Amino acid sequence: YSVKRRDAPQPQAKGEKTPISDTSYVGIDAILEQMRRKAMKQGFEFNVMVVGQSGLGKSTLMNTLFKSKVSRKSVQPNVEERIPKTVEIKSVSHDVEEKGVRMKLTVIDTPGFGDQINNENCWQPIMKFINDQYEAYLQEEININRKKRIPDTRVHCCIYFIPPTGHCLRPLDVEFMRHLSKVVNIVPVIAKADTLTLEERDSFKKTIREELRANGIDVYPQKEFDEDAEDRMINDKIREMIPFAVVGSDQEYQVNGKRILGRKTKWGTIEGNIHEL
């Protein structure tokens, strides 16, 4: 099926070659290519929030994932920071480009979360921030004279860092994920997972999955994303690995002729990334 454009080139005289152009018609087979071109031209926006108490390696993991100094601490002149008296929301944005794909990356940090003696309701400022971004985006959408491209400040993903205790989730962890899972995609990760043995890690992951189910906490990917059998199979594999075991590092080491980001111990070098250790 195709529809000829009015400005399509007219047939040439016999013997003349007609130049072939993929823009001479509008058809179903061209939709994906048209969408790809538009997306590549506009670029992408990705807003990721990191939540967890100080010292769990949130900034280091962000730098590891994007192989750049993208975390909030990386762009500050002072290495040492005071501990906030309350939970604060701080964002830093970067323009990232890889193989011709442009992306505006915003890392949203939550210093002060879980660092106080009394952490009651410390998740509320984060919930308010997330809902405020939804409200701002909605107001732009319903505006008659809205912008051609609405700035997207919504939180697309929240990475929640769980301390590597090896026992169970803390009440603070359960309370945060129970409330926030209703408004944002939560990806729980075990921070500094190289401090656990393989047996401790597997047992800890199993315990966390059971506690998530017992408390009715839906983490990414939710069941709504299982649109067909293929999606369900892929998502089930991801669910089996939740929570992810993560290791972050800003240091490069030479391993088998390749330079990798990793953590060096006397037993060997652990490559930094989100993976099954």
Short mmCIF file of C-alpha atoms in Angstrom, two decimals:
data_model
loop_
_atom_site.label_atom_id
_atom_site.label_comp_id
_atom_site.label_asym_id
_atom_site.label_seq_id
_atom_site.Cartn_x
_atom_site.Cartn_y
_atom_site.Cartn_z
CA TYR A 1 0.00 0.00 0.00
CA SER A 2 1.32 3.42 -0.92
CA VAL A 3 0.09 6.91 -1.67
CA LYS A 4 1.73 8.92 -4.40
CA ARG A 5 2.78 12.42 -3.48
CA ARG A 6 1.72 15.37 -5.61
CA ASP A 7 5.31 16.44 -5.97
CA ALA A 8 6.42 12.99 -7.09
CA PRO A 9 8.69 13.10 -10.16
CA GLN A 10 6.88 12.70 -13.48
CA PRO A 11 7.69 9.76 -15.80
CA GLN A 12 10.67 10.42 -18.01
CA ALA A 13 10.82 9.97 -21.76
CA LYS A 14 11.57 6.52 -23.07
CA GLY A 15 15.23 5.68 -22.72
CA GLU A 16 15.84 8.10 -19.82
CA LYS A 17 16.61 6.74 -16.37
CA THR A 18 14.39 7.82 -13.49
CA PRO A 19 16.29 8.49 -10.26
CA ILE A 20 15.13 6.25 -7.46
CA SER A 21 14.16 8.08 -4.24
CA ASP A 22 12.71 6.69 -1.03
CA THR A 23 10.83 9.97 -0.53
CA SER A 24 8.71 9.69 -3.69
CA TYR A 25 5.84 8.03 -1.81
CA VAL A 26 4.36 7.69 1.65
CA GLY A 27 3.70 4.08 2.61
CA ILE A 28 3.44 1.71 5.54
CA ASP A 29 6.87 0.28 4.80
CA ALA A 30 8.35 3.75 5.27
CA ILE A 31 6.76 4.55 8.65
CA LEU A 32 9.50 3.03 10.81
CA GLU A 33 12.22 4.79 8.85
CA GLN A 34 10.37 8.11 9.10
CA MET A 35 9.97 7.68 12.87
CA ARG A 36 13.64 6.75 13.23
CA ARG A 37 14.77 9.83 11.32
CA LYS A 38 12.56 12.11 13.39
CA ALA A 39 13.74 10.56 16.66
CA MET A 40 17.40 10.80 15.64
CA LYS A 41 16.95 14.42 14.64
CA GLN A 42 15.23 15.41 17.88
CA GLY A 43 17.36 13.29 20.19
CA PHE A 44 16.14 11.67 23.40
CA GLU A 45 15.60 12.68 27.01
CA PHE A 46 16.24 10.36 29.93
CA ASN A 47 15.75 11.38 33.56
CA VAL A 48 17.01 8.92 36.15
CA MET A 49 16.71 9.35 39.92
CA VAL A 50 19.09 7.67 42.35
CA VAL A 51 17.95 7.08 45.93
CA GLY A 52 19.84 5.61 48.87
CA GLN A 53 21.77 6.57 51.95
CA SER A 54 25.23 8.10 51.67
CA GLY A 55 28.18 5.82 50.97
CA LEU A 56 26.40 3.23 48.82
CA GLY A 57 28.11 4.30 45.60
CA LYS A 58 25.25 6.08 43.81
CA SER A 59 27.48 8.65 42.09
CA THR A 60 30.11 6.05 41.22
CA LEU A 61 27.56 3.73 39.62
CA MET A 62 26.13 6.52 37.45
CA ASN A 63 29.62 7.38 36.24
CA THR A 64 30.25 3.69 35.55
CA LEU A 65 27.05 3.18 33.55
CA PHE A 66 27.62 6.17 31.27
CA LYS A 67 31.44 6.05 31.36
CA SER A 68 31.48 9.79 32.06
CA LYS A 69 31.44 12.11 35.04
CA VAL A 70 27.67 12.55 35.06
CA SER A 71 26.90 12.40 38.78
CA ARG A 72 26.15 15.42 40.93
CA LYS A 73 29.32 15.01 42.99
CA SER A 74 31.47 14.84 39.85
CA VAL A 75 30.60 18.41 38.85
CA GLN A 76 31.05 19.98 42.27
CA PRO A 77 34.34 21.65 43.18
CA ASN A 78 34.25 20.49 46.80
CA VAL A 79 34.65 16.78 47.42
CA GLU A 80 33.30 16.88 50.96
CA GLU A 81 29.66 17.77 51.52
CA ARG A 82 27.76 18.42 54.67
CA ILE A 83 24.96 15.95 55.44
CA PRO A 84 21.65 17.71 54.67
CA LYS A 85 19.26 18.09 57.59
CA THR A 86 16.40 17.03 55.32
CA VAL A 87 16.07 15.22 52.01
CA GLU A 88 17.10 17.50 49.15
CA ILE A 89 16.51 17.09 45.43
CA LYS A 90 19.42 18.05 43.20
CA SER A 91 19.66 17.57 39.42
CA VAL A 92 22.47 17.79 36.93
CA SER A 93 22.01 17.50 33.15
CA HIS A 94 24.41 16.46 30.41
CA ASP A 95 24.29 16.11 26.64
CA VAL A 96 25.52 12.62 25.83
CA GLU A 97 26.24 11.43 22.29
CA GLU A 98 27.20 7.93 21.18
CA LYS A 99 27.40 6.68 17.58
CA GLY A 100 25.33 9.58 16.33
CA VAL A 101 22.59 9.19 18.95
CA ARG A 102 22.08 12.30 21.08
CA MET A 103 20.53 12.16 24.51
CA LYS A 104 19.91 14.71 27.22
CA LEU A 105 20.68 12.85 30.43
CA THR A 106 19.50 14.21 33.77
CA VAL A 107 20.67 12.55 36.98
CA ILE A 108 18.47 13.44 39.95
CA ASP A 109 20.12 12.86 43.32
CA THR A 110 18.47 12.79 46.76
CA PRO A 111 21.16 13.66 49.33
CA GLY A 112 20.00 13.28 52.91
CA PHE A 113 17.75 10.27 52.27
CA GLY A 114 18.15 7.70 55.03
CA ASP A 115 21.05 9.57 56.70
CA GLN A 116 19.15 10.92 59.70
CA ILE A 117 18.38 9.32 63.05
CA ASN A 118 14.67 9.80 62.43
CA ASN A 119 13.84 8.93 58.81
CA GLU A 120 10.07 8.95 59.23
CA ASN A 121 8.30 10.12 56.06
CA CYS A 122 11.61 11.05 54.41
CA TRP A 123 10.17 9.70 51.15
CA GLN A 124 7.54 12.47 50.99
CA PRO A 125 9.76 15.20 49.40
CA ILE A 126 10.72 12.70 46.69
CA MET A 127 7.08 11.78 46.06
CA LYS A 128 6.17 15.47 45.84
CA PHE A 129 9.00 16.16 43.39
CA ILE A 130 7.94 13.31 41.08
CA ASN A 131 4.27 14.36 41.13
CA ASP A 132 5.21 17.99 40.49
CA GLN A 133 7.01 16.97 37.29
CA TYR A 134 3.95 15.07 36.08
CA GLU A 135 1.77 18.08 36.82
CA ALA A 136 4.09 20.48 34.99
CA TYR A 137 4.14 18.22 31.91
CA LEU A 138 0.35 17.84 31.95
CA GLN A 139 -0.15 21.60 32.14
CA GLU A 140 2.04 22.05 29.08
CA GLU A 141 0.10 19.36 27.19
CA ILE A 142 -3.33 20.89 27.83
CA ASN A 143 -2.12 24.41 27.02
CA ILE A 144 -3.69 25.66 23.77
CA ASN A 145 -0.51 27.46 22.73
CA ARG A 146 1.77 24.69 23.84
CA LYS A 147 5.38 24.42 22.80
CA LYS A 148 6.35 22.39 19.74
CA ARG A 149 8.41 20.15 21.99
CA ILE A 150 7.50 20.00 25.66
CA PRO A 151 10.52 19.85 28.00
CA ASP A 152 10.29 16.48 29.72
CA THR A 153 11.32 16.67 33.37
CA ARG A 154 9.37 13.59 34.45
CA VAL A 155 11.33 10.93 36.30
CA HIS A 156 11.55 7.97 33.92
CA CYS A 157 13.36 5.61 36.27
CA CYS A 158 14.26 5.48 39.96
CA ILE A 159 17.24 3.33 40.96
CA TYR A 160 16.88 2.41 44.63
CA PHE A 161 20.09 1.34 46.40
CA ILE A 162 19.76 -1.37 49.04
CA PRO A 163 22.61 -1.75 51.58
CA PRO A 164 24.44 -5.10 51.19
CA THR A 165 23.49 -6.41 54.63
CA GLY A 166 22.69 -9.91 53.36
CA HIS A 167 19.69 -10.18 55.72
CA CYS A 168 16.45 -8.46 54.69
CA LEU A 169 14.96 -5.14 53.62
CA ARG A 170 14.85 -2.40 56.22
CA PRO A 171 11.47 -0.84 57.13
CA LEU A 172 12.71 2.32 55.37
CA ASP A 173 13.32 0.37 52.15
CA VAL A 174 9.86 -1.23 52.25
CA GLU A 175 8.11 2.06 53.05
CA PHE A 176 9.86 3.97 50.27
CA MET A 177 9.29 1.39 47.53
CA ARG A 178 5.70 0.73 48.63
CA HIS A 179 4.77 4.39 48.15
CA LEU A 180 6.98 5.33 45.21
CA SER A 181 6.26 2.22 43.11
CA LYS A 182 2.81 3.72 42.45
CA VAL A 183 4.22 6.78 40.67
CA VAL A 184 7.58 5.80 39.14
CA ASN A 185 9.43 2.81 37.68
CA ILE A 186 11.60 1.49 40.51
CA VAL A 187 14.69 -0.63 39.85
CA PRO A 188 16.03 -2.03 43.15
CA VAL A 189 19.76 -2.77 43.24
CA ILE A 190 22.06 -4.26 45.86
CA ALA A 191 24.84 -1.71 46.29
CA LYS A 192 28.50 -2.77 46.55
CA ALA A 193 27.50 -6.37 45.87
CA ASP A 194 31.15 -7.46 45.75
CA THR A 195 31.10 -7.39 49.57
CA LEU A 196 28.84 -10.47 49.53
CA THR A 197 29.80 -14.04 48.69
CA LEU A 198 27.91 -15.72 45.84
CA GLU A 199 25.84 -17.72 48.33
CA GLU A 200 25.03 -14.62 50.41
CA ARG A 201 24.11 -12.68 47.28
CA ASP A 202 21.73 -15.34 45.96
CA SER A 203 20.07 -15.77 49.37
CA PHE A 204 19.73 -11.98 49.79
CA LYS A 205 18.17 -11.60 46.34
CA LYS A 206 15.66 -14.36 47.06
CA THR A 207 14.72 -12.78 50.40
CA ILE A 208 14.23 -9.37 48.78
CA ARG A 209 11.99 -10.80 46.03
CA GLU A 210 9.84 -12.51 48.66
CA GLU A 211 9.54 -9.29 50.69
CA LEU A 212 8.61 -7.30 47.59
CA ARG A 213 5.79 -9.75 46.83
CA ALA A 214 4.63 -9.85 50.45
CA ASN A 215 4.37 -6.05 50.58
CA GLY A 216 2.68 -5.70 47.19
CA ILE A 217 5.56 -3.71 45.69
CA ASP A 218 5.63 -3.69 41.88
CA VAL A 219 9.07 -2.96 40.47
CA TYR A 220 10.14 -2.63 36.86
CA PRO A 221 9.22 -4.38 34.58
CA GLN A 222 5.58 -4.46 35.67
CA LYS A 223 3.10 -7.02 34.33
CA GLU A 224 1.49 -4.33 32.14
CA PHE A 225 4.57 -4.45 29.90
CA ASP A 226 3.84 -8.10 28.96
CA GLU A 227 2.03 -7.23 25.73
CA ASP A 228 2.76 -10.55 24.05
CA ALA A 229 4.51 -13.88 24.67
CA GLU A 230 7.89 -12.59 23.51
CA ASP A 231 7.76 -9.56 25.81
CA ARG A 232 6.67 -11.75 28.71
CA MET A 233 9.58 -14.13 28.18
CA ILE A 234 12.12 -11.27 28.12
CA ASN A 235 10.57 -9.56 31.15
CA ASP A 236 10.43 -12.80 33.12
CA LYS A 237 14.18 -13.19 32.67
CA ILE A 238 14.68 -9.67 34.03
CA ARG A 239 12.37 -10.34 36.97
CA GLU A 240 14.42 -13.40 37.89
CA MET A 241 17.49 -11.14 38.29
CA ILE A 242 15.73 -8.47 40.38
CA PRO A 243 17.24 -6.98 42.48
CA PHE A 244 20.34 -6.43 40.36
CA ALA A 245 23.73 -6.86 42.02
CA VAL A 246 25.84 -3.82 41.16
CA VAL A 247 29.47 -2.80 41.34
CA GLY A 248 30.62 0.70 40.41
CA SER A 249 34.10 2.06 39.79
CA ASP A 250 35.80 5.16 38.43
CA GLN A 251 39.16 3.42 38.07
CA GLU A 252 40.45 1.79 34.88
CA TYR A 253 42.50 -1.43 34.88
CA GLN A 254 44.16 -3.54 32.19
CA VAL A 255 42.55 -6.99 31.89
CA ASN A 256 43.40 -9.38 29.03
CA GLY A 257 44.63 -6.52 26.89
CA LYS A 258 41.49 -4.43 27.46
CA ARG A 259 41.04 -1.42 29.71
CA ILE A 260 37.94 -1.76 31.88
CA LEU A 261 36.33 0.12 34.74
CA GLY A 262 36.59 -2.07 37.80
CA ARG A 263 37.51 -2.64 41.43
CA LYS A 264 40.82 -4.34 42.11
CA THR A 265 41.24 -6.75 45.01
CA LYS A 266 43.96 -9.21 45.91
CA TRP A 267 41.78 -11.94 44.40
CA GLY A 268 41.38 -10.21 41.04
CA THR A 269 39.60 -7.37 39.26
CA ILE A 270 35.81 -7.00 39.28
CA GLU A 271 34.36 -5.21 36.28
CA GLY A 272 32.07 -2.35 37.30
CA ASN A 273 28.51 -2.52 35.95
CA ILE A 274 25.02 -3.82 36.64
CA HIS A 275 25.33 -7.57 36.29
CA GLU A 276 25.21 -10.89 38.05
CA LEU A 277 28.56 -11.04 39.81
#
